[in-house]
mmCIF file of C-alpha atoms (C1' of nucleotides) in Angstrom:
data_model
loop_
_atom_site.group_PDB
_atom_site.id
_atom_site.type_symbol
_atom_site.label_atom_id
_atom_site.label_comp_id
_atom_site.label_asym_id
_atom_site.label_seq_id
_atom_site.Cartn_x
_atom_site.Cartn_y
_atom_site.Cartn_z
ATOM 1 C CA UNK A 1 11.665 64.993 8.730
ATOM 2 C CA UNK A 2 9.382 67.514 9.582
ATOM 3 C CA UNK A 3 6.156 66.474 10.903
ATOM 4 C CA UNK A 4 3.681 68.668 8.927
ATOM 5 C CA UNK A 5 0.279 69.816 10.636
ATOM 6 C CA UNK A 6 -2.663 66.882 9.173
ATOM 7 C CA UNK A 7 -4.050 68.676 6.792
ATOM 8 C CA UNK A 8 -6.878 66.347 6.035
ATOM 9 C CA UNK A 9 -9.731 64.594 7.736
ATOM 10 C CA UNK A 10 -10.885 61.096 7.998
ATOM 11 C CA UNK A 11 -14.872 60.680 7.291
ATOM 12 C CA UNK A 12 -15.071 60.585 11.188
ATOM 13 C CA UNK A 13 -14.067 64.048 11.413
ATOM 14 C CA UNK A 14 -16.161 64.944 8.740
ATOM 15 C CA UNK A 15 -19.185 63.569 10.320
ATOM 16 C CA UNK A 16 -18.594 65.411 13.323
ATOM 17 C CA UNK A 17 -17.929 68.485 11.898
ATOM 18 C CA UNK A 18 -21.099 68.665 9.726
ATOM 19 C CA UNK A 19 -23.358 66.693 11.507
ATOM 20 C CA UNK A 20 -24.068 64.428 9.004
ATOM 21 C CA UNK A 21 -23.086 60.522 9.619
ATOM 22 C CA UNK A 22 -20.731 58.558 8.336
ATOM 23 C CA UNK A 23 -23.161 56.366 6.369
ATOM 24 C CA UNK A 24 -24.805 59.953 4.648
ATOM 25 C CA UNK A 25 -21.677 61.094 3.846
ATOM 26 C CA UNK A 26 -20.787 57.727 1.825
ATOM 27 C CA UNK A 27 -24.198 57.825 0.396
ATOM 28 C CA UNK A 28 -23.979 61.469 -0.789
ATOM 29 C CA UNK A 29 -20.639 60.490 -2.522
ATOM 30 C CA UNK A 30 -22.845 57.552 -4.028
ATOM 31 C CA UNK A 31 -25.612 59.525 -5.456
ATOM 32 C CA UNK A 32 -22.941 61.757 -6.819
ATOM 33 C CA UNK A 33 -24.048 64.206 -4.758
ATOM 34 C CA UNK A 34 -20.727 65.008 -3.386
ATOM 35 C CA UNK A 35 -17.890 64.773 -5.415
ATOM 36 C CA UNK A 36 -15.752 61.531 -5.713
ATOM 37 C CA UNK A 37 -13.348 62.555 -2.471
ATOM 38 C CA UNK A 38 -9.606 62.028 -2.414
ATOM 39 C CA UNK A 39 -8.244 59.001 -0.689
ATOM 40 C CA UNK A 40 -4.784 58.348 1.205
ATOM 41 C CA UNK A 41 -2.565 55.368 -0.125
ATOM 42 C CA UNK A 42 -4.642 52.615 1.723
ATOM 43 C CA UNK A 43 -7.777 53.879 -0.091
ATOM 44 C CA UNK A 44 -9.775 55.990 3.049
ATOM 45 C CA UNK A 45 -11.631 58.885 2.581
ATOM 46 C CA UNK A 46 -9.648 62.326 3.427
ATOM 47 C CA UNK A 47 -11.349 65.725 3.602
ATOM 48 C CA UNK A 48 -9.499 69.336 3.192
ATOM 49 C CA UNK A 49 -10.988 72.090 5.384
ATOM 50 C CA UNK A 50 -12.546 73.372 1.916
ATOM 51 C CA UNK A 51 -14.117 70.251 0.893
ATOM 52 C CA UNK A 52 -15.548 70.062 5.288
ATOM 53 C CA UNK A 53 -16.899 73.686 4.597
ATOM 54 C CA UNK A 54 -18.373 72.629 1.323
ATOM 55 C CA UNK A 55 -20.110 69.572 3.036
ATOM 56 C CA UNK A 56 -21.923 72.159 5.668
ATOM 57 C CA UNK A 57 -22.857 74.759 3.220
ATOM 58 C CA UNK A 58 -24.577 71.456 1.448
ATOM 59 C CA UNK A 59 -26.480 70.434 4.721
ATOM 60 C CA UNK A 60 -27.669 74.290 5.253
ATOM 61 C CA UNK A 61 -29.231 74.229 1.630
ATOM 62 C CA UNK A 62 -31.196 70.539 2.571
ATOM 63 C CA UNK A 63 -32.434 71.931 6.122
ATOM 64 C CA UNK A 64 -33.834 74.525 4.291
ATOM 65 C CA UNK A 65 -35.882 72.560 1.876
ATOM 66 C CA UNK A 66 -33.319 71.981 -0.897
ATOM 67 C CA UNK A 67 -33.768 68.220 -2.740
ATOM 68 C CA UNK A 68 -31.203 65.638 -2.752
ATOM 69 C CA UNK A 69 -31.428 66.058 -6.579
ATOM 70 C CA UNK A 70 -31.644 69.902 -6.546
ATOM 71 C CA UNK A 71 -28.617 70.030 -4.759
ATOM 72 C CA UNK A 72 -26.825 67.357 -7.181
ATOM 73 C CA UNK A 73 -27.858 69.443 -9.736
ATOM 74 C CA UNK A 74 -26.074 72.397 -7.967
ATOM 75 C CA UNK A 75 -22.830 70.481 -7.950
ATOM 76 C CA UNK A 76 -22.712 68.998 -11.501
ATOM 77 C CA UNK A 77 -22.959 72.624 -12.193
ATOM 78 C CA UNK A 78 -20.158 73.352 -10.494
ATOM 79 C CA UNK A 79 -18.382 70.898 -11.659
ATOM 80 C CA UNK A 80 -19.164 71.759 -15.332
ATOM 81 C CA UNK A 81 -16.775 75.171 -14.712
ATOM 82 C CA UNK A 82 -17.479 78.710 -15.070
ATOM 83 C CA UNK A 83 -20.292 78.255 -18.219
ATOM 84 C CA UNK A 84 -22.693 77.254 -15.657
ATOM 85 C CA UNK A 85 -21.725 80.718 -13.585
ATOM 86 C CA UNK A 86 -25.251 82.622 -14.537
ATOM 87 C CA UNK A 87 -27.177 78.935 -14.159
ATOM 88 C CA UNK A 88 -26.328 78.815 -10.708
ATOM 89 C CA UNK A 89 -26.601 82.413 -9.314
ATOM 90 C CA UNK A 90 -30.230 82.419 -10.643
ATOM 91 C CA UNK A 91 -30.583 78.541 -8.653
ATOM 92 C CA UNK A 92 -29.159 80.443 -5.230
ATOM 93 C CA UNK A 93 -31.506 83.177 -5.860
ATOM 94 C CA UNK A 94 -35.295 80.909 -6.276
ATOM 95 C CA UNK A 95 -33.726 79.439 -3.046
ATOM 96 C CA UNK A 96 -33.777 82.510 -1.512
ATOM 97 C CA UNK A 97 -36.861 83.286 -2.252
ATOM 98 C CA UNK A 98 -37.773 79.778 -1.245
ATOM 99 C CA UNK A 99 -36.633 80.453 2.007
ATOM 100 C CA UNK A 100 -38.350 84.275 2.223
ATOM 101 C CA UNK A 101 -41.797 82.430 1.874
ATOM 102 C CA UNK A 102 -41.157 79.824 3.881
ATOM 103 C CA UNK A 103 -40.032 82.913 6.603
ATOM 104 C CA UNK A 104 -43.689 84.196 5.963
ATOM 105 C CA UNK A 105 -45.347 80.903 6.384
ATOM 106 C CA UNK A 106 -43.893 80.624 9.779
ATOM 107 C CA UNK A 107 -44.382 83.764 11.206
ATOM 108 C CA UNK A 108 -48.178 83.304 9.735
ATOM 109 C CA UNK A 109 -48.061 79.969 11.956
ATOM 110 C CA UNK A 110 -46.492 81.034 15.005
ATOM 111 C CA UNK A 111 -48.939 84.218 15.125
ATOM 112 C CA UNK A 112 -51.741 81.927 14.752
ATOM 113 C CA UNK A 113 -50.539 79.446 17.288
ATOM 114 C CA UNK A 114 -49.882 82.388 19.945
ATOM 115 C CA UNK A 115 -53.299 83.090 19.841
ATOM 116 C CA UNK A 116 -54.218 79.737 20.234
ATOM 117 C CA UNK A 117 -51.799 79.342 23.207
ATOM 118 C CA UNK A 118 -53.471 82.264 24.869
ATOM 119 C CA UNK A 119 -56.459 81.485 24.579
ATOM 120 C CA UNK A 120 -55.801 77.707 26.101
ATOM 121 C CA UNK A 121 -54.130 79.824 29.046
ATOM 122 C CA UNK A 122 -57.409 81.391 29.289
ATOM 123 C CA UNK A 123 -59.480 78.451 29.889
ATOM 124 C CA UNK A 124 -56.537 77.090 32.076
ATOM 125 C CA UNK A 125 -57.294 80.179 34.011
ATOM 126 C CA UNK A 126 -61.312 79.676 34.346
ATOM 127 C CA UNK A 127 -62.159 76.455 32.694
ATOM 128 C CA UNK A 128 -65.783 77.424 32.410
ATOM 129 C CA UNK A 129 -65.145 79.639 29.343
ATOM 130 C CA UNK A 130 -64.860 76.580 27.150
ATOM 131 C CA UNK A 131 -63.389 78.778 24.398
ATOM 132 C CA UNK A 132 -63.767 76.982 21.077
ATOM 133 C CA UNK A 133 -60.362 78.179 19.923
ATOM 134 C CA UNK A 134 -58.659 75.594 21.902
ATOM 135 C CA UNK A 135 -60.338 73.241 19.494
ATOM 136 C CA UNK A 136 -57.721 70.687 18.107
ATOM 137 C CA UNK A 137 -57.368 72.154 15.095
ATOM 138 C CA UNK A 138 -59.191 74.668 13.627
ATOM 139 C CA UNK B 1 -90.263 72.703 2.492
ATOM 140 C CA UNK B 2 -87.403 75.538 2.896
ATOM 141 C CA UNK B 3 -84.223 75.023 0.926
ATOM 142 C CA UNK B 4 -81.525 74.801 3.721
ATOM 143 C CA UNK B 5 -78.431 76.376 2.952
ATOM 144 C CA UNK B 6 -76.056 73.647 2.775
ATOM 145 C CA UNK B 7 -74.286 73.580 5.529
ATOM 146 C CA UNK B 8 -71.798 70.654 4.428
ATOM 147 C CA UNK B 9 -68.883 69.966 1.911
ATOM 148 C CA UNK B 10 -68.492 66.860 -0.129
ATOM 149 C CA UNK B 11 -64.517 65.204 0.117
ATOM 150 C CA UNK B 12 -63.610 67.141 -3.321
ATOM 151 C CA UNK B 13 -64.559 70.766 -1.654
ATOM 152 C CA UNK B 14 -62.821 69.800 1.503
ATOM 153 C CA UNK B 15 -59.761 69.060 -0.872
ATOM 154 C CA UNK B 16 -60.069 72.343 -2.634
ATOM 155 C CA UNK B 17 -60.048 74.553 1.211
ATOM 156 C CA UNK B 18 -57.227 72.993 2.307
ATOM 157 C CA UNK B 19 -55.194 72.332 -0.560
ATOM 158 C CA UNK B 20 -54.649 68.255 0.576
ATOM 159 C CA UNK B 21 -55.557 65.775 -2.188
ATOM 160 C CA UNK B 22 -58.541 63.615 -1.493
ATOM 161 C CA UNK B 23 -56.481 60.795 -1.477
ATOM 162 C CA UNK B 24 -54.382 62.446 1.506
ATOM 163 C CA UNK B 25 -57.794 63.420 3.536
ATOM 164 C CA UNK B 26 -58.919 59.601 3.380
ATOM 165 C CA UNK B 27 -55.580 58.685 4.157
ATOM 166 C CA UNK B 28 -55.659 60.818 7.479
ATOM 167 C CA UNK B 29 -58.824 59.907 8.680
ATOM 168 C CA UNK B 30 -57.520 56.135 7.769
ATOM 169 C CA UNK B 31 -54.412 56.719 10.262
ATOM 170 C CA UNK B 32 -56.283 58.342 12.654
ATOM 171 C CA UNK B 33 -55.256 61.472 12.065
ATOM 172 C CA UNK B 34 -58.255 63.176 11.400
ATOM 173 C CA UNK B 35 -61.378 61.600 13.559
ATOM 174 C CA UNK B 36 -63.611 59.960 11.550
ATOM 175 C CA UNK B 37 -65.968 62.059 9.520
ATOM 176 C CA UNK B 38 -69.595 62.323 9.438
ATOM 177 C CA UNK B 39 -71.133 60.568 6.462
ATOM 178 C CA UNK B 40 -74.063 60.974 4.519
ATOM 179 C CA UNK B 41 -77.107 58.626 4.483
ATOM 180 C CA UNK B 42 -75.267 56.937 1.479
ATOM 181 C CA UNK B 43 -72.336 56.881 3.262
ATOM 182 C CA UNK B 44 -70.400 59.671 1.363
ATOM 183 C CA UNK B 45 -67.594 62.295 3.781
ATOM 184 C CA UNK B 46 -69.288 65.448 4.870
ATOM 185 C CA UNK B 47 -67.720 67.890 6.447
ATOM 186 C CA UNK B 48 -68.495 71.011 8.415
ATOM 187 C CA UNK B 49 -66.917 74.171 8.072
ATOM 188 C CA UNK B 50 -65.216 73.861 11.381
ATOM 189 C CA UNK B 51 -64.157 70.437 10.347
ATOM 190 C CA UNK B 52 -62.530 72.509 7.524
ATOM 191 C CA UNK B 53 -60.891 75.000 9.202
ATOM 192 C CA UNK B 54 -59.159 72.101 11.910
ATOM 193 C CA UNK B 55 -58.153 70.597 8.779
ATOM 194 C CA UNK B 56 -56.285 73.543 7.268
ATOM 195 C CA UNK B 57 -54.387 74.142 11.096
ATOM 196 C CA UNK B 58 -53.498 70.500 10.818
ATOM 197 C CA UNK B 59 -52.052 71.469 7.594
ATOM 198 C CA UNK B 60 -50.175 74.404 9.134
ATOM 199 C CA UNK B 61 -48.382 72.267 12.013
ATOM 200 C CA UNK B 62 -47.613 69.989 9.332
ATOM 201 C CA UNK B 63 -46.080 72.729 6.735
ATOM 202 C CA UNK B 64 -44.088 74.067 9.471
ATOM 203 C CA UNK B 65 -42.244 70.697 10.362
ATOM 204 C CA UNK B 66 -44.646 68.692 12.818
ATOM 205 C CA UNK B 67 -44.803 64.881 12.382
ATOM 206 C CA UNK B 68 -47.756 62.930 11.415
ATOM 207 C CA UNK B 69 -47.395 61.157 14.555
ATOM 208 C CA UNK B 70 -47.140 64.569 16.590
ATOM 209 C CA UNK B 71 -50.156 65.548 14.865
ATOM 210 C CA UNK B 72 -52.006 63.096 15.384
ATOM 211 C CA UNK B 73 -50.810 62.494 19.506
ATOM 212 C CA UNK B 74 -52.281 65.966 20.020
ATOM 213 C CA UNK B 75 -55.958 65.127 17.946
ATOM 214 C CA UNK B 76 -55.972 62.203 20.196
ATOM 215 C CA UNK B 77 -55.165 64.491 23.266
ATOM 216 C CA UNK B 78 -58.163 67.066 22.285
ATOM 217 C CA UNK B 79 -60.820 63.607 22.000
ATOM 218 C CA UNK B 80 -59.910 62.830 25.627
ATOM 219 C CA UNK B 81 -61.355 66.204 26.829
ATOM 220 C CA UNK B 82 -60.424 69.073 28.892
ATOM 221 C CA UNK B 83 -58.172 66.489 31.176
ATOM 222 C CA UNK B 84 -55.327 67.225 28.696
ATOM 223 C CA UNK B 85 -55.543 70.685 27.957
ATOM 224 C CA UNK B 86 -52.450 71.514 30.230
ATOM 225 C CA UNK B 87 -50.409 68.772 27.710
ATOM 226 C CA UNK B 88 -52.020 70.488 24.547
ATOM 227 C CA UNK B 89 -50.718 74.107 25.486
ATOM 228 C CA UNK B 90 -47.498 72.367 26.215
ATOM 229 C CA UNK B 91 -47.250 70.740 22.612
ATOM 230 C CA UNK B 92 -48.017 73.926 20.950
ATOM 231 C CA UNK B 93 -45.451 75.854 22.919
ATOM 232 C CA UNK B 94 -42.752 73.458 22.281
ATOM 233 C CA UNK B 95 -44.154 73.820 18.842
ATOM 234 C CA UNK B 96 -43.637 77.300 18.571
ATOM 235 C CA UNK B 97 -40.318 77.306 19.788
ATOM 236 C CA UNK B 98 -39.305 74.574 17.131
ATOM 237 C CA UNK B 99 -40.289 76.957 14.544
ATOM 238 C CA UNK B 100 -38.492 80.078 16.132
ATOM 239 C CA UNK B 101 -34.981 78.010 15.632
ATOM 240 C CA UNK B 102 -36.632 77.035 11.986
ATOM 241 C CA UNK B 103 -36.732 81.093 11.285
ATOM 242 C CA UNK B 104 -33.559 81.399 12.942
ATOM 243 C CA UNK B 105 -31.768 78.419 10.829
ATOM 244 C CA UNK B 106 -33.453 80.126 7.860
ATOM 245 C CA UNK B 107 -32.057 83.557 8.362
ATOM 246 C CA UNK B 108 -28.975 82.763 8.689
ATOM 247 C CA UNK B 109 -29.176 80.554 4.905
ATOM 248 C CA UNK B 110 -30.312 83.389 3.495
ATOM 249 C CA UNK B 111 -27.869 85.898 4.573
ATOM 250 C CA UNK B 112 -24.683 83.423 3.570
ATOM 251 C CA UNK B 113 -26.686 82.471 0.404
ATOM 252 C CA UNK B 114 -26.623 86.681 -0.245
ATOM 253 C CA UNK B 115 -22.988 86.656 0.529
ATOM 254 C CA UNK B 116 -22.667 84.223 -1.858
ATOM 255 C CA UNK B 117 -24.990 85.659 -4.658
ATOM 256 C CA UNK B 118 -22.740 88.867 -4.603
ATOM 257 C CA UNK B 119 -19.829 87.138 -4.930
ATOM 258 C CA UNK B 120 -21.301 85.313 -8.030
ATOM 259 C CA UNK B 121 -22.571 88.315 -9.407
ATOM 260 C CA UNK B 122 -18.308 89.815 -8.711
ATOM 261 C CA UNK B 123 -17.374 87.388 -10.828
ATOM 262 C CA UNK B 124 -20.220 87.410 -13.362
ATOM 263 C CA UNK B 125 -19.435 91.010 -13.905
ATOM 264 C CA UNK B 126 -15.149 90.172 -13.914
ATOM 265 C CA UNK B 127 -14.793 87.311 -14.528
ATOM 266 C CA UNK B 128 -11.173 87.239 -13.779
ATOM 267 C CA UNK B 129 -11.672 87.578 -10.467
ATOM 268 C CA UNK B 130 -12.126 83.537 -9.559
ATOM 269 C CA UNK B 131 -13.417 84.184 -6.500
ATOM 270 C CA UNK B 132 -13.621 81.512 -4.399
ATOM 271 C CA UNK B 133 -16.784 82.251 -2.505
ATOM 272 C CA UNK B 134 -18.294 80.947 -5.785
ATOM 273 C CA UNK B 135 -17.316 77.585 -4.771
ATOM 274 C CA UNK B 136 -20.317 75.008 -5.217
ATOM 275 C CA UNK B 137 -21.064 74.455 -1.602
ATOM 276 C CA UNK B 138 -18.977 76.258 1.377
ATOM 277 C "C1'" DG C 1 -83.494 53.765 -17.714
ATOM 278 C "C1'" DT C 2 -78.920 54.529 -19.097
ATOM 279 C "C1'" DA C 3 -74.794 56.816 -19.009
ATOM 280 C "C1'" DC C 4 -71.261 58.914 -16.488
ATOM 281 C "C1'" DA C 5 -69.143 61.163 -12.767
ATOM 282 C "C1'" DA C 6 -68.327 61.255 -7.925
ATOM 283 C "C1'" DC C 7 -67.782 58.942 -4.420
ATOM 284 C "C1'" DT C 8 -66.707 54.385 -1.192
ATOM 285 C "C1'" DT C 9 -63.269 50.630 0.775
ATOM 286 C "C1'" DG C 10 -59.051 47.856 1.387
ATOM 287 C "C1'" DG C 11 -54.774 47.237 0.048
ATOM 288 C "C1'" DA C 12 -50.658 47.557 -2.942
ATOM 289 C "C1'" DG C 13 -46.967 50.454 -4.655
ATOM 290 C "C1'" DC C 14 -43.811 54.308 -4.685
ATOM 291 C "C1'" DA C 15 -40.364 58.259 -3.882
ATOM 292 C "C1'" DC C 16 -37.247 60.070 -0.875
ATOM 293 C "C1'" DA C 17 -33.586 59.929 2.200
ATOM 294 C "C1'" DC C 18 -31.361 57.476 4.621
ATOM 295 C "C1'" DT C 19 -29.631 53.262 7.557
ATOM 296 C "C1'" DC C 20 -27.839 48.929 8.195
ATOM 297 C "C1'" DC C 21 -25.262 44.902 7.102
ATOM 298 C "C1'" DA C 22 -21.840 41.399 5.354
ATOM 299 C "C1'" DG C 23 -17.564 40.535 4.190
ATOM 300 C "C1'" DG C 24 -13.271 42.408 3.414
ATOM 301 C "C1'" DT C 25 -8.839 45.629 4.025
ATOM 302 C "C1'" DC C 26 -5.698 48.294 6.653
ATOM 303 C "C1'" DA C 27 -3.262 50.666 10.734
ATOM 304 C "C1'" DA C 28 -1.591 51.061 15.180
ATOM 305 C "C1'" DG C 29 -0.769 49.551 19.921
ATOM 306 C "C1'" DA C 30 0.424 45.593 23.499
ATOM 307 C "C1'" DT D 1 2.411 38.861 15.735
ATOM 308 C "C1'" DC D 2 -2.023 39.451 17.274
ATOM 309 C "C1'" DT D 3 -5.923 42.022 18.346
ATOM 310 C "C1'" DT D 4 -8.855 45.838 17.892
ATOM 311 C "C1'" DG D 5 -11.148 49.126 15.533
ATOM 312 C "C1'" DA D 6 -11.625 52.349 11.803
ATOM 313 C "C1'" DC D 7 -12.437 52.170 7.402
ATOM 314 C "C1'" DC D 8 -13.864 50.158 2.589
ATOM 315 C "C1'" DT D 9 -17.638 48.370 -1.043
ATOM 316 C "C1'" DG D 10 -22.030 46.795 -2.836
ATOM 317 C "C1'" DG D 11 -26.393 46.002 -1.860
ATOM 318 C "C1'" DA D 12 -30.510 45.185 0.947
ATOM 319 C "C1'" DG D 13 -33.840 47.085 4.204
ATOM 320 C "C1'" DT D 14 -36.534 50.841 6.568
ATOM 321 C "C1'" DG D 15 -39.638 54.860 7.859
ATOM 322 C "C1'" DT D 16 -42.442 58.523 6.329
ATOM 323 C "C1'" DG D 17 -45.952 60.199 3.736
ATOM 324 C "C1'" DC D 18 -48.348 59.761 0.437
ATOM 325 C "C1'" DT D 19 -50.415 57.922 -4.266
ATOM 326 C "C1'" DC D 20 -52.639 54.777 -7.039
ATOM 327 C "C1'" DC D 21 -55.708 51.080 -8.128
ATOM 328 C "C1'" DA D 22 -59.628 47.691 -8.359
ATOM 329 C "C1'" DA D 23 -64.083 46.745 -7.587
ATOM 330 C "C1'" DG D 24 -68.250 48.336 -6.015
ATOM 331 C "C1'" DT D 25 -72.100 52.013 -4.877
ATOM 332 C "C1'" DT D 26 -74.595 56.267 -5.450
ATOM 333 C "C1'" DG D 27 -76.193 60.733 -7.608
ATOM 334 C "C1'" DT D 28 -77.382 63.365 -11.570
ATOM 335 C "C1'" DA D 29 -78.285 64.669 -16.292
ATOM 336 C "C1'" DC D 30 -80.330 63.296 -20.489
#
DNA sequence: GTACAACTTGGAGCACACTCCAGGTCAAGA
DNA sequence: TCTTGACCTGGAGTGTGCTCCAAGTTGTAC
């Protein structure tokens, strides 16, 4: 018999390879968040490469701000076929525009902390300026 | 007597220049978060304009990703006096660079979410074309 | 002076996203 | 065969950050 190359992962893998834990990824599949996944004879969990890539393009929409339940929502869509094609492009694109603002917001920040950073250097430099920019938060 | 400007705002005003809900304000001073605010003779929040203006930084570190707990660590840092500035600079520089691998994380989202939009948009316009690119997370 | 709104405090409750646990099954090596 | 450990399920518990509420006080407009 030949031995064919695994094809599938255990959750394990699947943690490691998205950085999620084990626990999450169970969880996810709880909240119906990820789909039901296939299981070998014995009843364990077993991941294609497609479903492993699905997983991370998942965790890149929640570290950018997506909701557990926007990103559910995502996936039922999917799962409802091709009707839902024009439902989801228009989801991906308020994302992206999610993400532009959120791009703005922290360039604002960093600018604003820069200055702050210099100026602290400043009164590192000569401590008698007592520059009131280095105030805790202003 | 002269009329004073008024030089103060009331807990509602304070809510209205930094977009936190009164609720959250008392809530931060309660935590120590924000120090303790100057009261009234009947005992009612008044803050200064520089109290305002710390209050809407605050709000930036938090926007862009900083803990209550780090927030408040570096208040406590700026009531012990100039002994900590050194500690201070090195919070907000560590700061910064957490929000350079935000922008960087964020970049990268929205260039595979355009990848994907185009594909969607492929298949929107030919819809024979199944591409799999459409999938609902990969 | 009498409403009514704007505050005050302390503390309870809640939403989100995990995280942990108990008690069980299954697989593989010594 | 026995042990070890990876996995399973259902459900309880946790941390963060608010959010709401009750009961009381104060300020203002009529």
């Amino acid at each position: 018999m030949i031995d064919n190359a695994k094809t599938t992962s255990s959750i394990k893998q699947a943690a490691e390879f998205t950085g999620l834990t084990e626990d999450t990824i169970r969880y996810y599949e709880k909240i119906g968040l990820l789909p039901y996944a296939d299981r070998t004879a014995s009843g364990r969990r077993a991941y294609s490469k497609r479903r492993l890539e699905g997983m991370v393009f998942l965790t890149r929409l929640k570290s950018t701000g997506m909701s557990l339940e926007e990103i559910k929502h995502f996936q039922k869509l999917y799962e409802q076929g091709e009707t839902s094609l024009a439902q989801r492009v228009s989801i991906l694109v308020e994302h992206k525009n999610k993400i532009e603002n959120e791009i703005g917001r922290l360039l604002e920040t960093q600018r604003i902390i820069n200055y702050k950073i210099d100026n602290y250097n400043e009164v590192l430099v000569n401590p008698d300026i007592n520059n009131t920019a280095c105030d805790p938060i202003e």
